[in-house]
Short mmCIF file of C-alpha atoms in Angstrom, two decimals:
data_model
loop_
_atom_site.label_atom_id
_atom_site.label_comp_id
_atom_site.label_asym_id
_atom_site.label_seq_id
_atom_site.Cartn_x
_atom_site.Cartn_y
_atom_site.Cartn_z
CA MET A 40 0.04 0.01 0.03
CA ALA A 41 1.38 3.44 -0.90
CA SER A 42 1.83 5.80 1.99
CA PHE A 43 -0.65 8.66 2.52
CA ASN A 44 -1.57 11.57 4.73
CA PHE A 45 -5.13 12.18 5.84
CA GLU A 46 -6.66 15.16 7.74
CA THR A 47 -10.05 16.25 8.67
CA SER A 48 -11.98 18.35 11.30
CA PRO A 49 -11.36 16.83 14.76
CA ARG A 50 -14.90 16.82 15.83
CA ILE A 51 -18.33 16.21 14.31
CA VAL A 52 -21.71 16.60 15.97
CA CYS A 53 -24.68 15.10 14.13
CA GLU A 54 -27.95 15.50 16.06
CA GLN A 55 -31.40 16.86 15.00
CA GLY A 56 -31.85 20.11 16.95
CA SER A 57 -28.09 20.49 17.75
CA ALA A 58 -27.92 24.11 16.69
CA ALA A 59 -29.23 24.87 20.18
CA ARG A 60 -26.15 23.28 21.58
CA ILE A 61 -23.54 25.49 19.76
CA GLY A 62 -23.31 27.88 22.70
CA GLU A 63 -22.11 24.96 24.86
CA LEU A 64 -19.76 23.75 22.16
CA ALA A 65 -18.41 27.24 21.70
CA LYS A 66 -17.91 27.63 25.37
CA GLY A 67 -15.94 24.45 25.39
CA LEU A 68 -13.53 25.89 22.93
CA GLY A 69 -12.90 28.88 25.35
CA ALA A 70 -15.14 31.44 23.71
CA SER A 71 -16.65 34.36 25.48
CA HIS A 72 -17.81 36.34 22.40
CA VAL A 73 -18.62 34.76 19.08
CA PHE A 74 -18.70 36.25 15.64
CA ILE A 75 -21.53 34.68 13.58
CA VAL A 76 -21.15 34.69 9.85
CA THR A 77 -24.25 34.09 7.88
CA ASP A 78 -26.49 35.82 5.26
CA ALA A 79 -29.37 38.11 5.69
CA PHE A 80 -31.97 35.62 4.26
CA LEU A 81 -31.10 32.97 6.71
CA HIS A 82 -31.23 35.36 9.72
CA ASN A 83 -34.39 37.10 8.57
CA SER A 84 -36.16 33.70 8.01
CA GLY A 85 -35.55 32.82 11.63
CA LEU A 86 -33.22 30.00 11.12
CA THR A 87 -30.62 31.48 13.50
CA LYS A 88 -33.05 31.59 16.34
CA SER A 89 -32.00 28.18 18.07
CA LEU A 90 -28.42 29.20 17.70
CA LEU A 91 -28.74 32.64 19.31
CA ALA A 92 -30.96 31.13 22.15
CA GLY A 93 -28.22 28.63 22.81
CA LEU A 94 -25.49 31.37 23.00
CA GLU A 95 -27.82 33.27 25.27
CA ALA A 96 -28.22 30.25 27.51
CA GLU A 97 -24.49 29.97 27.89
CA LYS A 98 -24.25 33.79 28.40
CA LEU A 99 -21.99 34.26 25.61
CA LYS A 100 -21.81 37.53 23.68
CA HIS A 101 -22.26 37.61 19.99
CA THR A 102 -21.85 39.80 16.98
CA LEU A 103 -23.89 38.88 13.93
CA TYR A 104 -22.55 39.52 10.59
CA THR A 105 -25.22 38.92 7.88
CA ASP A 106 -23.59 40.38 4.74
CA VAL A 107 -22.29 37.18 3.11
CA LEU A 108 -22.56 37.20 -0.61
CA ALA A 109 -22.73 34.25 -2.91
CA ASP A 110 -19.37 33.36 -4.43
CA PRO A 111 -17.96 35.76 -1.80
CA PRO A 112 -15.86 38.51 -3.20
CA GLU A 113 -12.55 39.45 -1.56
CA ALA A 114 -14.04 42.78 -0.40
CA SER A 115 -16.94 41.03 1.39
CA VAL A 116 -14.40 38.85 3.36
CA GLN A 117 -12.28 41.86 4.13
CA ALA A 118 -15.36 43.66 5.52
CA ALA A 119 -16.24 40.68 7.68
CA VAL A 120 -12.73 40.52 9.08
CA ALA A 121 -12.80 44.17 9.88
CA GLN A 122 -16.09 43.87 11.67
CA ALA A 123 -14.83 40.84 13.64
CA ILE A 124 -11.70 42.82 14.82
CA ALA A 125 -13.84 45.73 15.91
CA SER A 126 -16.11 43.45 17.88
CA GLY A 127 -13.42 41.82 19.95
CA ALA A 128 -14.81 38.44 19.20
CA ASP A 129 -12.59 35.49 20.20
CA ALA A 130 -14.40 32.65 18.12
CA VAL A 131 -16.17 32.42 14.88
CA ILE A 132 -19.23 30.52 13.72
CA GLY A 133 -20.04 29.92 10.06
CA PHE A 134 -23.73 29.40 9.61
CA GLY A 135 -25.10 28.70 6.10
CA GLY A 136 -23.97 27.25 2.76
CA GLY A 137 -20.52 27.18 1.35
CA SER A 138 -20.26 30.89 0.94
CA ALA A 139 -20.83 31.59 4.68
CA MET A 140 -18.51 28.82 5.80
CA ASP A 141 -15.79 29.79 3.41
CA THR A 142 -16.05 33.37 4.57
CA ALA A 143 -15.98 32.20 8.26
CA LYS A 144 -12.77 30.29 7.73
CA LEU A 145 -10.96 33.32 6.44
CA VAL A 146 -12.39 35.54 9.10
CA ALA A 147 -11.13 33.05 11.85
CA LEU A 148 -7.77 33.03 10.29
CA LEU A 149 -7.18 36.66 9.34
CA VAL A 150 -8.45 38.13 12.65
CA ARG A 151 -5.80 36.15 14.50
CA THR A 152 -3.11 36.09 11.72
CA PRO A 153 -3.43 39.05 9.45
CA GLN A 154 -2.38 38.32 5.78
CA ASP A 155 -3.23 39.89 2.40
CA ILE A 156 -5.93 37.76 0.81
CA PRO A 157 -4.32 37.92 -2.66
CA SER A 158 -1.00 36.71 -1.35
CA ILE A 159 -2.44 33.53 0.13
CA TYR A 160 -4.13 31.99 -2.82
CA GLY A 161 -2.86 28.53 -3.51
CA VAL A 162 -2.08 25.53 -1.45
CA ASP A 163 -0.22 25.75 1.99
CA ILE A 164 0.64 29.44 1.65
CA ALA A 165 -1.75 30.71 4.28
CA ARG A 166 -0.40 30.40 7.83
CA GLY A 167 -2.04 30.03 11.23
CA PRO A 168 -3.02 30.26 13.92
CA ARG A 169 -6.66 31.30 13.76
CA LEU A 170 -9.60 31.87 16.17
CA PRO A 171 -11.65 28.74 17.28
CA LEU A 172 -14.06 27.91 14.51
CA ILE A 173 -17.43 25.97 14.40
CA GLN A 174 -19.11 25.35 11.06
CA VAL A 175 -22.88 24.76 10.73
CA PRO A 176 -23.97 23.78 7.14
CA THR A 177 -27.59 24.58 6.17
CA THR A 178 -27.22 22.86 2.81
CA ALA A 179 -26.06 19.30 1.97
CA GLY A 180 -23.53 20.10 -0.71
CA THR A 181 -20.18 21.82 -0.32
CA GLY A 182 -18.72 19.76 2.62
CA SER A 183 -16.94 23.05 3.67
CA GLU A 184 -17.51 22.16 7.35
CA VAL A 185 -14.86 19.53 7.00
CA THR A 186 -12.34 20.93 4.35
CA PRO A 187 -9.39 23.29 4.51
CA ILE A 188 -10.56 25.18 1.48
CA SER A 189 -12.00 28.78 0.99
CA ILE A 190 -13.15 29.83 -2.42
CA LEU A 191 -13.51 33.46 -3.26
CA THR A 192 -14.09 35.62 -6.27
CA THR A 193 -11.50 38.06 -7.19
CA PRO A 194 -12.18 41.50 -8.52
CA THR A 195 -11.76 40.22 -12.07
CA ASP A 196 -14.43 37.58 -11.59
CA GLU A 197 -11.95 34.64 -11.15
CA LYS A 198 -12.66 32.06 -8.59
CA LYS A 199 -9.45 31.36 -6.48
CA GLY A 200 -9.02 29.14 -3.50
CA VAL A 201 -7.02 29.33 -0.21
CA VAL A 202 -5.99 25.86 0.90
CA SER A 203 -4.36 25.40 4.21
CA SER A 204 -4.69 23.07 7.10
CA ALA A 205 -5.10 26.09 9.33
CA LEU A 206 -8.61 26.31 7.86
CA TYR A 207 -9.91 22.98 9.09
CA PRO A 208 -12.79 23.97 11.56
CA ASP A 209 -12.73 22.69 15.20
CA ILE A 210 -16.28 21.39 15.11
CA ALA A 211 -18.77 20.56 12.40
CA VAL A 212 -22.40 20.60 13.47
CA LEU A 213 -24.82 18.87 11.38
CA ASP A 214 -28.51 19.63 12.38
CA SER A 215 -30.89 18.38 9.68
CA THR A 216 -33.73 20.55 10.98
CA LEU A 217 -31.93 23.50 9.56
CA THR A 218 -32.27 22.09 6.02
CA LEU A 219 -36.03 21.14 6.10
CA GLY A 220 -37.01 24.43 4.30
CA LEU A 221 -34.44 24.22 1.49
CA PRO A 222 -36.13 24.81 -1.80
CA PRO A 223 -36.06 21.82 -4.26
CA ALA A 224 -33.74 23.57 -6.82
CA ILE A 225 -31.19 24.28 -4.22
CA THR A 226 -31.55 20.75 -2.68
CA ALA A 227 -30.91 19.20 -6.14
CA ALA A 228 -27.96 21.56 -7.13
CA THR A 229 -26.22 21.18 -3.72
CA GLY A 230 -26.75 17.34 -3.84
CA ILE A 231 -25.14 17.19 -7.18
CA ASP A 232 -22.32 19.23 -5.98
CA ALA A 233 -21.77 16.67 -3.05
CA MET A 234 -21.96 13.72 -5.64
CA VAL A 235 -19.27 15.36 -7.79
CA HIS A 236 -17.09 15.61 -4.80
CA ALA A 237 -17.50 11.91 -4.09
CA ILE A 238 -16.90 10.87 -7.76
CA GLU A 239 -13.95 13.04 -8.32
CA ALA A 240 -12.21 11.98 -5.13
CA TYR A 241 -12.70 8.40 -5.89
CA THR A 242 -11.29 8.70 -9.42
CA SER A 243 -8.58 11.25 -8.52
CA ARG A 244 -5.00 10.32 -9.60
CA HIS A 245 -3.68 12.71 -6.95
CA LYS A 246 -3.54 11.60 -3.26
CA LYS A 247 -6.24 9.01 -3.62
CA ASN A 248 -6.02 6.67 -0.69
CA PRO A 249 -8.01 3.84 1.20
CA LEU A 250 -9.68 6.34 3.64
CA SER A 251 -10.75 8.88 0.88
CA ASP A 252 -12.06 5.88 -1.18
CA ALA A 253 -14.16 4.54 1.71
CA LEU A 254 -15.65 7.83 2.46
CA ALA A 255 -16.35 8.65 -1.28
CA LEU A 256 -18.16 5.34 -1.61
CA GLN A 257 -20.30 5.89 1.41
CA ALA A 258 -20.94 9.44 0.51
CA LEU A 259 -22.27 8.57 -3.04
CA LYS A 260 -24.49 5.86 -1.66
CA ALA A 261 -26.05 8.05 0.97
CA LEU A 262 -26.58 10.80 -1.56
CA HIS A 263 -27.93 8.45 -4.29
CA ASP A 264 -30.29 6.71 -1.82
CA ASN A 265 -31.76 10.00 -0.39
CA ILE A 266 -31.74 12.76 -2.87
CA ARG A 267 -35.06 11.66 -4.54
CA THR A 268 -36.57 11.22 -1.10
CA VAL A 269 -35.72 14.74 0.04
CA LEU A 270 -37.10 16.22 -3.10
CA ALA A 271 -40.39 14.45 -2.79
CA GLU A 272 -40.55 14.74 0.97
CA PRO A 273 -38.67 17.97 1.92
CA LYS A 274 -39.58 17.79 5.53
CA ASN A 275 -38.19 14.20 6.01
CA ALA A 276 -35.54 15.07 8.67
CA ASP A 277 -33.94 11.65 8.50
CA ALA A 278 -33.43 11.64 4.84
CA ARG A 279 -32.21 15.39 5.14
CA GLU A 280 -29.61 13.95 7.78
CA ALA A 281 -28.49 11.26 5.39
CA MET A 282 -27.80 14.01 2.82
CA LEU A 283 -25.82 16.11 5.36
CA MET A 284 -23.84 12.95 6.19
CA GLY A 285 -23.18 12.11 2.37
CA SER A 286 -21.99 15.59 1.99
CA LEU A 287 -19.66 15.54 4.94
CA PHE A 288 -18.28 12.21 3.81
CA ALA A 289 -17.61 13.60 0.34
CA GLY A 290 -15.98 16.61 1.96
CA MET A 291 -13.75 14.62 3.98
CA ALA A 292 -12.86 12.54 0.87
CA PHE A 293 -12.19 15.39 -1.48
CA ALA A 294 -10.16 17.37 1.13
CA ASN A 295 -7.64 14.50 0.88
CA ALA A 296 -8.04 13.32 -2.65
CA PRO A 297 -8.68 16.57 -4.60
CA VAL A 298 -11.38 17.27 -7.18
CA ALA A 299 -10.37 17.54 -10.78
CA ALA A 300 -11.79 18.48 -14.22
CA VAL A 301 -15.53 18.91 -13.32
CA HIS A 302 -14.58 21.57 -10.70
CA ALA A 303 -11.84 23.12 -12.95
CA LEU A 304 -14.51 23.72 -15.65
CA ALA A 305 -17.34 24.72 -13.29
CA TYR A 306 -15.34 27.43 -11.39
CA PRO A 307 -14.85 29.66 -14.41
CA LEU A 308 -18.63 29.42 -15.34
CA GLY A 309 -19.55 30.29 -11.74
CA GLY A 310 -17.05 33.18 -11.44
CA ARG A 311 -18.01 34.65 -14.87
CA TYR A 312 -21.78 34.18 -14.95
CA HIS A 313 -22.48 33.98 -11.14
CA LEU A 314 -24.33 30.60 -11.71
CA PRO A 315 -24.77 28.32 -8.55
CA HIS A 316 -21.82 25.97 -8.03
CA GLY A 317 -24.03 22.82 -8.05
CA LEU A 318 -25.58 23.89 -11.35
CA THR A 319 -22.23 24.49 -13.01
CA ASN A 320 -20.94 21.17 -11.82
CA ALA A 321 -24.11 19.38 -13.18
CA LEU A 322 -23.71 21.17 -16.56
CA VAL A 323 -20.21 19.80 -17.04
CA LEU A 324 -20.36 16.52 -15.37
CA SER A 325 -21.56 14.28 -18.11
CA PRO A 326 -18.91 15.57 -20.69
CA VAL A 327 -16.11 15.07 -18.19
CA LEU A 328 -17.30 11.58 -17.35
CA ARG A 329 -17.19 10.69 -21.06
CA PHE A 330 -13.91 12.23 -21.58
CA ASN A 331 -12.43 10.29 -18.63
CA GLN A 332 -14.09 6.99 -19.35
CA PRO A 333 -11.13 5.39 -21.20
CA ALA A 334 -8.94 5.89 -18.24
CA ALA A 335 -11.42 5.64 -15.42
CA ALA A 336 -13.92 3.01 -16.55
CA MET A 337 -13.14 0.53 -13.86
CA LEU A 338 -13.25 3.20 -11.11
CA TYR A 339 -16.63 4.28 -12.53
CA ALA A 340 -17.85 0.64 -12.35
CA GLU A 341 -16.75 0.39 -8.91
CA LEU A 342 -18.78 3.41 -7.94
CA GLU A 343 -21.87 2.07 -9.72
CA ARG A 344 -21.49 -1.23 -7.79
CA ALA A 345 -21.56 0.58 -4.57
CA LEU A 346 -24.98 2.08 -5.20
#
């Protein structure tokens, strides 16, 4: 067996209603004042109520940042960092989809270890330490709660990534009740994104290893077995939880066996035309599978047998 290295977030909490426990979890990380990174829609829709109640129960101060934008621009992240510094927060919570969680990662890092964003694009350039970080996904798709990656949009509409072990969150909290109101189109697009993470991790020629393979297979099965159910029964909390677990497994897999051509083609489409990431993945998935088939047919067959 070839040698390999595997990293992931050190703690995962999967429990329906666990958003109410985030105050307790943050306190366990030594927090006294948390900076919550989310978007206005999620907050105004009431989805943050249980989170805020849990913080109040633990007597933790909080500052709410609700200006997260889709495909977060550098300027948006810089604004969040400035507000976090001004607040005096000593921990960060990312609450939302990939954009909120990716923003939260960089806030946690840059508040503690200031760095110029354009200078840290790439792999293992950004340095730590960072503030304690808890991630709470409200979609089953990006897996950002267990990856060391933050994707931003540059002023020239390019998507670029910061990849560093310093970005792995301390705790990932999976609460399927937060996803029950997710619209069908977003459910489908984010579900496809997670599936692509699993497929590309399993067929990756770079850093593919037994752990990433096992996680990718389990991810694809969970997503395949439940995506139709959550589209037909959006309030099915157990199926929603299975989707969150599938997304998390896929995130753990591709964090260690990186994604490839589907994402390489999807990112420019998203950056240029501001299309949802899951949709751009879906648009290019079939052509990439056909292109890769001569080299990856056996691996694709193994994926099919796992379903």
